[in-house]
GROMACS .gro file of C-alpha atoms in nm:
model
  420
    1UNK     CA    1   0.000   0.000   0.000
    2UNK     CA    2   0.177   0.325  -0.093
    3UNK     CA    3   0.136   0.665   0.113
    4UNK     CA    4  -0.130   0.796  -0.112
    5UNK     CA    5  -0.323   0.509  -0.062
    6UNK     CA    6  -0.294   0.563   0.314
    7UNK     CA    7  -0.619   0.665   0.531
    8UNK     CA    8  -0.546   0.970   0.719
    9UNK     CA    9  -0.343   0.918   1.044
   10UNK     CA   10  -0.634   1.027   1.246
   11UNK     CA   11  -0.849   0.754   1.129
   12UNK     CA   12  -0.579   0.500   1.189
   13UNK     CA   13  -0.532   0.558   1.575
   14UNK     CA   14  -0.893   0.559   1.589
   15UNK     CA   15  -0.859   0.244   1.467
   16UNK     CA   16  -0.586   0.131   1.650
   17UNK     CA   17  -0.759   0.262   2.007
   18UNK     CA   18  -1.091   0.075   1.897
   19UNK     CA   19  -0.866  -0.245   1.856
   20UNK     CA   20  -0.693  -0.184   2.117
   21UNK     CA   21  -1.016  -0.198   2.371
   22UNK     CA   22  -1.094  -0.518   2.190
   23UNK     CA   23  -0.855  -0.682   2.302
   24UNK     CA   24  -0.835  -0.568   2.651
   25UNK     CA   25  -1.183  -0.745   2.686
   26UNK     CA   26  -1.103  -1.016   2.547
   27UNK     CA   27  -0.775  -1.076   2.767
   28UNK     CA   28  -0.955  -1.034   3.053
   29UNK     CA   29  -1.248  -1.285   2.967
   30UNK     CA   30  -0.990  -1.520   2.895
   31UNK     CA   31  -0.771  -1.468   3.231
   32UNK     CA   32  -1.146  -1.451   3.438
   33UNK     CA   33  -1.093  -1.807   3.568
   34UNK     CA   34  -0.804  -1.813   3.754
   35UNK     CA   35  -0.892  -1.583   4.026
   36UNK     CA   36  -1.254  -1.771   4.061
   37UNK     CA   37  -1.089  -2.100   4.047
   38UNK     CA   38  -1.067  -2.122   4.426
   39UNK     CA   39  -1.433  -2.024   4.453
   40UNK     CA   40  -1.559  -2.273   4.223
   41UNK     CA   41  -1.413  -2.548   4.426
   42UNK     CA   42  -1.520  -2.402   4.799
   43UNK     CA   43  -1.886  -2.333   4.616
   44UNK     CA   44  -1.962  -2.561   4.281
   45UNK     CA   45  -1.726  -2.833   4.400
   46UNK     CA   46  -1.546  -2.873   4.099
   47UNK     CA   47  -1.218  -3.070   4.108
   48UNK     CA   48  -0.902  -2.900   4.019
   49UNK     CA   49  -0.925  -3.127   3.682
   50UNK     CA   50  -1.273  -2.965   3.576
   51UNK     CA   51  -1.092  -2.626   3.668
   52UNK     CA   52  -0.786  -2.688   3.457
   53UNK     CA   53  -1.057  -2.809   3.183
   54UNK     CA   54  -1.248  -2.451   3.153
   55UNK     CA   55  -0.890  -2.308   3.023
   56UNK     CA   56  -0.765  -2.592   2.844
   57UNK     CA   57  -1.080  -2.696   2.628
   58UNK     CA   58  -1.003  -2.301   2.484
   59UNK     CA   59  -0.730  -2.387   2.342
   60UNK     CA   60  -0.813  -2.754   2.214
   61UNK     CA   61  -1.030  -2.615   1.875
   62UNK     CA   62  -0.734  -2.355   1.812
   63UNK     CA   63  -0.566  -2.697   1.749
   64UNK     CA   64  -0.731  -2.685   1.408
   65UNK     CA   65  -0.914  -2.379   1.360
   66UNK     CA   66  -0.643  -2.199   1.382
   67UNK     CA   67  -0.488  -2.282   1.074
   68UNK     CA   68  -0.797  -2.159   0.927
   69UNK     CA   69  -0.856  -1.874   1.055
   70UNK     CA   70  -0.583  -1.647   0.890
   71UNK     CA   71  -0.757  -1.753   0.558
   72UNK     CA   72  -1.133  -1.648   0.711
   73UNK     CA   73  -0.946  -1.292   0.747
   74UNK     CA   74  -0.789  -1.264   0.458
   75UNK     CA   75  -1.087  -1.376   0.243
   76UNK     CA   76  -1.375  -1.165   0.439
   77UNK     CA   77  -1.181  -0.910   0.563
   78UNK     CA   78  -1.032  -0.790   0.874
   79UNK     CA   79  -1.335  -0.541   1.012
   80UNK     CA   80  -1.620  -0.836   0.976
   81UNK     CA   81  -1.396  -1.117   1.136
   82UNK     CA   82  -1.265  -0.896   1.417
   83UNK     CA   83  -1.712  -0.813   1.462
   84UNK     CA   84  -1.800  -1.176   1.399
   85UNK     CA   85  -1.512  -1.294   1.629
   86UNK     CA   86  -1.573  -1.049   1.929
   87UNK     CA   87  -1.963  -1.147   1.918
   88UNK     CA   88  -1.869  -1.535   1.948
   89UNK     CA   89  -1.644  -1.438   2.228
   90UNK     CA   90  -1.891  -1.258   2.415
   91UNK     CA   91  -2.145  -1.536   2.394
   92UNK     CA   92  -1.939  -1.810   2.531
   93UNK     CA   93  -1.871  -1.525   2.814
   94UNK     CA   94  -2.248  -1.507   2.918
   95UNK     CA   95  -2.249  -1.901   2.855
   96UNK     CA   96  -1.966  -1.913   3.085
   97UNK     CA   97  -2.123  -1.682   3.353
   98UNK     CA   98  -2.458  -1.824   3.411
   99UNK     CA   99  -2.444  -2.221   3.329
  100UNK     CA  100  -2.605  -2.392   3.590
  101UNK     CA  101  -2.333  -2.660   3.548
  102UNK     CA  102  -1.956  -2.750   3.481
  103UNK     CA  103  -2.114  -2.881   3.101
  104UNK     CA  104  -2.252  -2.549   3.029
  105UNK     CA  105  -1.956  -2.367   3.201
  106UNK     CA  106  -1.692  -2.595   3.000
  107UNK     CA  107  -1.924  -2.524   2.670
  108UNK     CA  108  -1.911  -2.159   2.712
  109UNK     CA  109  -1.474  -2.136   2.731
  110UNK     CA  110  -1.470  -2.419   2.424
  111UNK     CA  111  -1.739  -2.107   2.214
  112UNK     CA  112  -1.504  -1.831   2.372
  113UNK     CA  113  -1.205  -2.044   2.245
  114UNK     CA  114  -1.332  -2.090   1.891
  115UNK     CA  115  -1.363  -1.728   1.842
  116UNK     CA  116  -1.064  -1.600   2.063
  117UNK     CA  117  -0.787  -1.691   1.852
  118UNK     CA  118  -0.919  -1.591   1.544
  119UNK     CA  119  -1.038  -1.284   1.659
  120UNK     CA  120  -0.613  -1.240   1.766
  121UNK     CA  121  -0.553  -1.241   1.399
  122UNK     CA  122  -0.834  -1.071   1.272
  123UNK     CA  123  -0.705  -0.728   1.520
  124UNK     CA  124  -0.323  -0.809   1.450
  125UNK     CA  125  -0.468  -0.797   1.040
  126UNK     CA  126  -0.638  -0.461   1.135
  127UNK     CA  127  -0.312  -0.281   1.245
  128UNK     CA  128  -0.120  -0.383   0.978
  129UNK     CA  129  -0.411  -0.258   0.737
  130UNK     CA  130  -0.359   0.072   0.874
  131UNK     CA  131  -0.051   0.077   1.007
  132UNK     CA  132   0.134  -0.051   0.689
  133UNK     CA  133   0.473   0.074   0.627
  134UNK     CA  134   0.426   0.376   0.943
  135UNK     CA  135   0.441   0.298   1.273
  136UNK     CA  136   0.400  -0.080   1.242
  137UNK     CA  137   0.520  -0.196   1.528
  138UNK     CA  138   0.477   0.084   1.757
  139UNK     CA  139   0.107   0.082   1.682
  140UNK     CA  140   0.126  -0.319   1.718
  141UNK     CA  141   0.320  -0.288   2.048
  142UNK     CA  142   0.050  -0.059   2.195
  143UNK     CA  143  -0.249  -0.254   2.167
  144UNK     CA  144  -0.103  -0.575   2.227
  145UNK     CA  145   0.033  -0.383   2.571
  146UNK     CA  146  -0.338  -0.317   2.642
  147UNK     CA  147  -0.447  -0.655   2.588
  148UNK     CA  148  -0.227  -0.718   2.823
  149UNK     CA  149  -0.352  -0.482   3.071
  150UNK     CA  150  -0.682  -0.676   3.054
  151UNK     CA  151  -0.467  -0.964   3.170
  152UNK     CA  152  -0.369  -0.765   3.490
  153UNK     CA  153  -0.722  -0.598   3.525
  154UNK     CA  154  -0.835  -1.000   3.566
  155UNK     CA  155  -0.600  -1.102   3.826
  156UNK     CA  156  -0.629  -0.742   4.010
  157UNK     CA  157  -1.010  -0.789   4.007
  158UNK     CA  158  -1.062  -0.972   4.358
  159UNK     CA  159  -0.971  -0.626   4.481
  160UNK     CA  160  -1.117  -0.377   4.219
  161UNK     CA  161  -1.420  -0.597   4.294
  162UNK     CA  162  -1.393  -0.733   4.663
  163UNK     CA  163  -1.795  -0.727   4.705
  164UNK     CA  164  -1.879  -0.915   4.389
  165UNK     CA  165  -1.585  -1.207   4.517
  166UNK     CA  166  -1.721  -1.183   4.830
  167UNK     CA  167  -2.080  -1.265   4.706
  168UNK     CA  168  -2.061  -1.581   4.490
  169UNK     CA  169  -1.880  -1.741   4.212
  170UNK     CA  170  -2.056  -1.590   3.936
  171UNK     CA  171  -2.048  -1.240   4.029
  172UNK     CA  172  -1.697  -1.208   3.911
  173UNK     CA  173  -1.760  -1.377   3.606
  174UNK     CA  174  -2.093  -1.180   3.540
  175UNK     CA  175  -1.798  -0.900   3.531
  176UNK     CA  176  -1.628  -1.059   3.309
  177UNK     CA  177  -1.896  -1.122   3.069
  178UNK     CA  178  -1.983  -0.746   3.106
  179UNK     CA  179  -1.624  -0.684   2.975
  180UNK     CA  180  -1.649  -0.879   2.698
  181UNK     CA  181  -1.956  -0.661   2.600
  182UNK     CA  182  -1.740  -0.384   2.568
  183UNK     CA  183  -1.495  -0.578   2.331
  184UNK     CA  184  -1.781  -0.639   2.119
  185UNK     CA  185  -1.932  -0.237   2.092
  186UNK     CA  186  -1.571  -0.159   2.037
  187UNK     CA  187  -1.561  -0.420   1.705
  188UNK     CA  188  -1.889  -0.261   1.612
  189UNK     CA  189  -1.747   0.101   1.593
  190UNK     CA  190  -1.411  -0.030   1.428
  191UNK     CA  191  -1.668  -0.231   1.170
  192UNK     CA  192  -1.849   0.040   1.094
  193UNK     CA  193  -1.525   0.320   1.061
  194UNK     CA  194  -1.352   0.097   0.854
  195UNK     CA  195  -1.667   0.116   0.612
  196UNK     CA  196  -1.578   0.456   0.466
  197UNK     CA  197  -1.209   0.379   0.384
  198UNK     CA  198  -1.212   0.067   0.238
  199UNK     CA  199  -1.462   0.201  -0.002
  200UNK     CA  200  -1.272   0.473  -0.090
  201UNK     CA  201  -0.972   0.239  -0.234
  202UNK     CA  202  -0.772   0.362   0.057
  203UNK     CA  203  -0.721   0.008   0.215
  204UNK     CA  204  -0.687  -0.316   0.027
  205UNK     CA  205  -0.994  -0.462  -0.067
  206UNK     CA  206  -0.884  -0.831  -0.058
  207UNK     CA  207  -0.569  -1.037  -0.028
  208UNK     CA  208  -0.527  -1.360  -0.138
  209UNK     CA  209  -0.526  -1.649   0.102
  210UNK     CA  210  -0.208  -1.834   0.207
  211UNK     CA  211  -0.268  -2.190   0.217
  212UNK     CA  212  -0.073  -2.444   0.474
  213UNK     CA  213   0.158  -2.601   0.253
  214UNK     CA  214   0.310  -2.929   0.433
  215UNK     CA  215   0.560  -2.980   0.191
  216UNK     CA  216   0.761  -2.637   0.287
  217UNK     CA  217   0.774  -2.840   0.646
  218UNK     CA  218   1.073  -3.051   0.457
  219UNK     CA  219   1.244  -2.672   0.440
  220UNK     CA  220   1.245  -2.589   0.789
  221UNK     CA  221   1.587  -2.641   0.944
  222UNK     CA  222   1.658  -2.780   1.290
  223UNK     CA  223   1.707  -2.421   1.431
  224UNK     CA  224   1.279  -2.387   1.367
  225UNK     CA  225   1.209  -2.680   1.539
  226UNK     CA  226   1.416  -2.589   1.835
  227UNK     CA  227   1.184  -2.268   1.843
  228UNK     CA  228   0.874  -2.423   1.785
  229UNK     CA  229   0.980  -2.688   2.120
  230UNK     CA  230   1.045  -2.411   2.302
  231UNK     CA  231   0.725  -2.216   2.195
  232UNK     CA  232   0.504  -2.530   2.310
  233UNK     CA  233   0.708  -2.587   2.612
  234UNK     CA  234   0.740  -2.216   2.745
  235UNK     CA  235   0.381  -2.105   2.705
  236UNK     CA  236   0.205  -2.447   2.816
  237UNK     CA  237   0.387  -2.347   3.131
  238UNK     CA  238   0.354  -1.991   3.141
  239UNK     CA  239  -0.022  -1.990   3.070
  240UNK     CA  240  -0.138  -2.325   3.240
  241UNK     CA  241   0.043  -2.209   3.572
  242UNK     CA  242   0.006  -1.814   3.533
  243UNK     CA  243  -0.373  -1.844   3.422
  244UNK     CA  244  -0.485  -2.142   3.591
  245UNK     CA  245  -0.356  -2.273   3.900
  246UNK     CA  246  -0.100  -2.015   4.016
  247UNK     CA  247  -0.331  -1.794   4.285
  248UNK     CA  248  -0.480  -2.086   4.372
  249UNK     CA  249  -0.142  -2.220   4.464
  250UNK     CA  250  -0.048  -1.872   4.638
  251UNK     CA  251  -0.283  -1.896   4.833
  252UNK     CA  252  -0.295  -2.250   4.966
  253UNK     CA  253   0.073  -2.307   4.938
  254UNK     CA  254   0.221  -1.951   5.048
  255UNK     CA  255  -0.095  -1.863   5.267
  256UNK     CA  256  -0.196  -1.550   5.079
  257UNK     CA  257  -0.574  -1.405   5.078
  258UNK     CA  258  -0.724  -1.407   4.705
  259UNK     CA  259  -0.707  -1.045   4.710
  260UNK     CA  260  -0.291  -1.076   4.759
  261UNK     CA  261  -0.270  -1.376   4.529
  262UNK     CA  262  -0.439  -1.194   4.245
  263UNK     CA  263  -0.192  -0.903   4.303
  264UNK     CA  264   0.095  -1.100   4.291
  265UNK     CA  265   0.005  -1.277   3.990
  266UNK     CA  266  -0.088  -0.967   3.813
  267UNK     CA  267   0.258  -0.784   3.824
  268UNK     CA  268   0.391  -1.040   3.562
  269UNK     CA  269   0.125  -0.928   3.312
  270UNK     CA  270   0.161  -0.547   3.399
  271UNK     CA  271   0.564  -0.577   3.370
  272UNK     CA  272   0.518  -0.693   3.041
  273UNK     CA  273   0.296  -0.389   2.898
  274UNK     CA  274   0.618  -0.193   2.953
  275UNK     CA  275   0.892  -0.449   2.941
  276UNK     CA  276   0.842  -0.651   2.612
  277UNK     CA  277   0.836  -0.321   2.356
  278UNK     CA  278   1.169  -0.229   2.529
  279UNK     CA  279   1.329  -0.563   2.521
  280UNK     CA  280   1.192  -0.599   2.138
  281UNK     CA  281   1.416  -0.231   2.100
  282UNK     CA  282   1.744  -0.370   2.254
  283UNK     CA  283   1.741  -0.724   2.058
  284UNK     CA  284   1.720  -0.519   1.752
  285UNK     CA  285   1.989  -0.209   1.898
  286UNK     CA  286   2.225  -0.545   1.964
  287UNK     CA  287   2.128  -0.733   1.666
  288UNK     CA  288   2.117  -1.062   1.877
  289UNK     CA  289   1.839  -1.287   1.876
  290UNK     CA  290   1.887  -1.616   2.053
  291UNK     CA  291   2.108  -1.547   2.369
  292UNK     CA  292   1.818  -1.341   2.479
  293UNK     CA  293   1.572  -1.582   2.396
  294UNK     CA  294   1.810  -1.859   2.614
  295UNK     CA  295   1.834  -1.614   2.900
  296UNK     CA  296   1.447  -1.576   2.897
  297UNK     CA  297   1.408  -1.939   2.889
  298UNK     CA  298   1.649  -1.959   3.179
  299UNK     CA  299   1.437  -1.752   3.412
  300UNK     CA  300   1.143  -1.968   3.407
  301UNK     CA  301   1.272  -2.257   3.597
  302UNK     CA  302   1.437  -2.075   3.819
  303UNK     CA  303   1.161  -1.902   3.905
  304UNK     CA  304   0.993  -2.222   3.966
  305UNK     CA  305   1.258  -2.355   4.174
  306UNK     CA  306   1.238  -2.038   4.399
  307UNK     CA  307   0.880  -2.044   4.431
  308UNK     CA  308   0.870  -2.443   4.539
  309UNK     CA  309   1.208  -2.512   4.705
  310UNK     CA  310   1.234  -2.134   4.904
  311UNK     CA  311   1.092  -1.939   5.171
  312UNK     CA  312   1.195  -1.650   4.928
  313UNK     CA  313   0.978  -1.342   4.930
  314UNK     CA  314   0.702  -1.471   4.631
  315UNK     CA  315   0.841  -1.076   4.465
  316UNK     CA  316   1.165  -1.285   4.394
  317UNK     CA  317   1.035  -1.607   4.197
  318UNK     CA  318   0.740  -1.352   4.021
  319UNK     CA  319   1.008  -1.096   3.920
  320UNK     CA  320   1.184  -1.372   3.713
  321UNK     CA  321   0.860  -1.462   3.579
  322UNK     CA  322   0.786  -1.100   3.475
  323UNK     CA  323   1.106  -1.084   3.290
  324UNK     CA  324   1.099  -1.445   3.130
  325UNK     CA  325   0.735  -1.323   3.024
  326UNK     CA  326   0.849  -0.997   2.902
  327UNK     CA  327   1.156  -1.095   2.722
  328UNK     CA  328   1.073  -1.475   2.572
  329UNK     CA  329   0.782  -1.351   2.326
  330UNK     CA  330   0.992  -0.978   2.211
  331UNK     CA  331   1.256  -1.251   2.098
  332UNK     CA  332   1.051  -1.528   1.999
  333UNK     CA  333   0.843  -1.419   1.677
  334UNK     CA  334   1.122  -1.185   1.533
  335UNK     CA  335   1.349  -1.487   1.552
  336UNK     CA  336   1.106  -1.708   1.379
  337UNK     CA  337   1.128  -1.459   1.080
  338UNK     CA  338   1.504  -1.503   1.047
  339UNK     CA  339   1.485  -1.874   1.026
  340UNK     CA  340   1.273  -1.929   0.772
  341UNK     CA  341   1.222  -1.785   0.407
  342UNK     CA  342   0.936  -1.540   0.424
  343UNK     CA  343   0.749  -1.704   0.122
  344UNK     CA  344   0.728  -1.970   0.418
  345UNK     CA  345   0.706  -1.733   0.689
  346UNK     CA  346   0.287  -1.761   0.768
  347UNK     CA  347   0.304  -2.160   0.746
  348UNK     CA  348   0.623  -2.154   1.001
  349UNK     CA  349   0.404  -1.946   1.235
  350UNK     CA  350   0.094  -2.120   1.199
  351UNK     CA  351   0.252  -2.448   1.265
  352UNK     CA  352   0.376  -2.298   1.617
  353UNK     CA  353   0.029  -2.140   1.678
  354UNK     CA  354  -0.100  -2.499   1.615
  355UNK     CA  355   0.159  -2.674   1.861
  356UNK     CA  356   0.116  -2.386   2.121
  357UNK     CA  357  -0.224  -2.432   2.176
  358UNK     CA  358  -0.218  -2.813   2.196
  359UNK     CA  359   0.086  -2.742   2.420
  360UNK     CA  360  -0.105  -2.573   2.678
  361UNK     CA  361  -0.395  -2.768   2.631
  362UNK     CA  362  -0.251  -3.045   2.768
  363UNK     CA  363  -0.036  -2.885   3.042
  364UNK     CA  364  -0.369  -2.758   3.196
  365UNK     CA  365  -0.525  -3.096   3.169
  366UNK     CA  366  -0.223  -3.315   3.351
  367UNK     CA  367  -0.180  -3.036   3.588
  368UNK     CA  368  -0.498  -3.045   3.720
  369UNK     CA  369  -0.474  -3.461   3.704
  370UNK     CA  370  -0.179  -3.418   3.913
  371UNK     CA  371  -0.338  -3.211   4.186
  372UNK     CA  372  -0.616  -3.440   4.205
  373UNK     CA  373  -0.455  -3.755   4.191
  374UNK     CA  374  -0.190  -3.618   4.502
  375UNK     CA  375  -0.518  -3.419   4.684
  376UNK     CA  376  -0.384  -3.083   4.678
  377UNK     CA  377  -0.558  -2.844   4.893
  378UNK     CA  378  -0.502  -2.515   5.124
  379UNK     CA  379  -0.513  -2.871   5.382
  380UNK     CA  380  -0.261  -3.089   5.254
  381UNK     CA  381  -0.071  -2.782   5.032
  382UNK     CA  382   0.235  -3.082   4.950
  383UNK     CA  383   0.017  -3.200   4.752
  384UNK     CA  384   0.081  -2.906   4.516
  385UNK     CA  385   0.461  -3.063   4.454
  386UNK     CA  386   0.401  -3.300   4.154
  387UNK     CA  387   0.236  -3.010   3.985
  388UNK     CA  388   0.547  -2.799   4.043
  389UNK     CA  389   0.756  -3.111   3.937
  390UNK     CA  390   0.600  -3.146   3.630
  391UNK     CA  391   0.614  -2.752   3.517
  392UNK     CA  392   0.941  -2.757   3.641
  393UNK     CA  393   1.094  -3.023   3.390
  394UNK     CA  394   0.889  -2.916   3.110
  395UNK     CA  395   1.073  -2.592   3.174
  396UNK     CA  396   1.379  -2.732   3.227
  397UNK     CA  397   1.349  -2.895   2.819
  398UNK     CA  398   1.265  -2.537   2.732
  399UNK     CA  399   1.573  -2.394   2.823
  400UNK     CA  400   1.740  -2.738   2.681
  401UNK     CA  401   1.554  -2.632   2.355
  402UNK     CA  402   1.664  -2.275   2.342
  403UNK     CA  403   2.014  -2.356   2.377
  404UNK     CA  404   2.045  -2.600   2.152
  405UNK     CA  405   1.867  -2.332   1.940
  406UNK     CA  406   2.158  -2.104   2.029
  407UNK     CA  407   2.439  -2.309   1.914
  408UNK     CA  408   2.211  -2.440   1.563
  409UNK     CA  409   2.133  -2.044   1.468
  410UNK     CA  410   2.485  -1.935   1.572
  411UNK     CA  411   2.664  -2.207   1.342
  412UNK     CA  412   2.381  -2.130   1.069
  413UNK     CA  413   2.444  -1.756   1.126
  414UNK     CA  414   2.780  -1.815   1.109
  415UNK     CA  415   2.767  -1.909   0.763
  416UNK     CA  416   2.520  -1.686   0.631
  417UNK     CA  417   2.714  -1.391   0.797
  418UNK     CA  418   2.359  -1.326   0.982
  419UNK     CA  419   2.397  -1.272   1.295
  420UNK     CA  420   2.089  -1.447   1.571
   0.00000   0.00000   0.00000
């Protein structure tokens, strides 16, 4: 798109605000269960399995969908996906919020699943529509930074909202649900802005669909597949353990009140709105990719380690986390785009998209088999220890992944001149 084909700048960071406020909503529906989590045991009786269930059967129709959705944008359009999208999202909310049982409450995260990731590309397509060739990835950066406050607004929410905790389960998710409304109005008003530039020829009016082409998997060198481990490893324990079960485990393990727990957990999502646009700016400044990446993969167990083997302050163990958080995903996706060609770049990606969400998936499903099976509890909080075990050594592989990374891209690099 060249710069007379540009809509005014005005019109783009309305855009970019309206996308923006999207995806704050929908963050926060998606990180709504973890602070009720201990509620919905104490009230609902549901086992730490059904719990780890509500955020894993999201991600299960991603496994497939996903590959499809890019295509649905590209072929209908960014503005009508992102609308179509939000308005599945907010239905499984309200299906979420007032099931009368774990069926309807586990049907209403699998219909907020099916349109959340989709609805991820459908904004990300909507920046770059505007944002094409100016501002990129500033205007990127920002909204994905206020997703991310909706992240932080979720965990923070036992104390915004102290009365509706204090009440029942559902009130917070009622909350939530009333959130997601706001994702959807905001879609509306971006659908109906983008109206009048589009058909004025200002933005393109169609692309042409990239299809999944397995055959360009035989292309991918061993340095990918390194990264795409570590993507699967690294976020199944991130987001099963962050999202899930972590202020649950502060506060039967480390004796915290919800309030506290949600605090804690919240200050990894909140470092990152500032943190992972200024570690995206010194990777580039340095020119160096995959020590960063190897150092953020580092942090994770550690942290772990801290948090299950210490009486450490938990500001320790969720500082590391905060950084690994921040500084993994800056690295992660630029990296990807150095080592493959870019006529392969949107099948390398989808691939990892695929693997990430069947990645974490699963980690929320044997986590919450673990905690079962040993009887964890605020009673019998030792029971928390195989869960910690297991996010531990898939952690552990991470880092195993990223360095082995290191040294692959470094001897590639080496060759190419390129440095990683």
């Amino acid at each position: 798109m060249t710069a007379a084909l540009q809509p005014p700048r005005g019109t783009a960071w309305l855009i970019g605000a309206l996308v923006a406020a999207a995806l704050f909503g929908n963050y926060y529906v998606y990180d709504s269960i973890g602070p009720v989590a201990d509620l919905l045991q104490q009230q609902r009786g549901f086992s730490d399995s059904q719990v780890g269930l509500l955020n894993a059967i999201y991600s299960l129709p991603n496994i497939v969908l996903i590959l499809v959705g890019g295509v649905l944008v590209d072929r209908f359009g960014a503005a009508r996906m992102t609308l179509v999208t939000a308005a599945i999202c907010l239905a499984g909310a309200l299906l979420t919020a007032f099931s009368p049982n774990f069926t309807g409450m586990a049907a209403g995260r699998l219909l907020f699943g099916i349109g959340a990731e989709t609805f991820s590309i459908a904004t990300l397509a909507a920046i770059a529509d505007y944002f094409g060739g100016r501002s990129l990835a500033l205007a990127m950066g920002l909204a994905l930074a206020i997703g991310r406050l909706g992240s932080f607004s979720a965990d923070m929410s036992p104390t915004w909202f102290a009365a509706a905790y204090a009440q029942t389960w559902q009130q917070p998710l009622i909350i939530a649900a009333a959130i997601a409304a706001t994702s959807f109005a905001a879609s509306v008003v971006y659908w109906r802005v983008d109206r009048r530039p589009r058909e004025a020829g200002l933005l393109p009016t169609g692309r042409t669909a990239e299809k999944l082409a397995w055959r360009d998997l035989l292309h991918f060198g061993r340095a990918y597949w390194y990264l795409l481990a570590l993507c699967v490893l690294w976020y199944s324990v991130i987001l099963a353990f962050r999202s899930t079960f972590s202020i649950k485990y502060f506060q039967h393990v480390h004796g915290l009140d919800l309030a506290t727990a949600g605090q804690m957990n919240s200050y990894v999502f909140l470092a990152a709105v500032f943190a992972t646009p200024a570690f995206g700016w010194l990777c580039d400044r340095f020119n160096r990719y995959a020590p960063f990446l190897a150092f953020g993969a580092l942090l994770l167990p550690v942290a772990l380690a801290v948090m299950a083997l210490t009486h450490w302050s938990l500001w320790v163990s969720t500082a590391l986390i905060g950084v690994s958080y921040s500084l993994v995903p800056a690295v992660m996706w630029p990296l990807a785009s150095r080592l493959v060609a870019p006529s392969r770049f949107g099948t390398a990606i989808g691939l990892m998209w695929v693997a990430q969400n069947a990645g974490i998936s699963g980690a929320n499903l044997v986590a919450g088999w673990l905690n079962d099976r040993a009887g964890a509890s605020a009673a019998n909080p030792a029971g928390y220890a195989p869960m910690m075990e297991f996010f531990g050594i898939a952690s552990m592989l991470g880092l195993l992944c990223a360095l082995a990374l290191w040294l692959t891209a470094g001897r590639r690099s080496h060759e190419k001149t390129v440095r990683v």
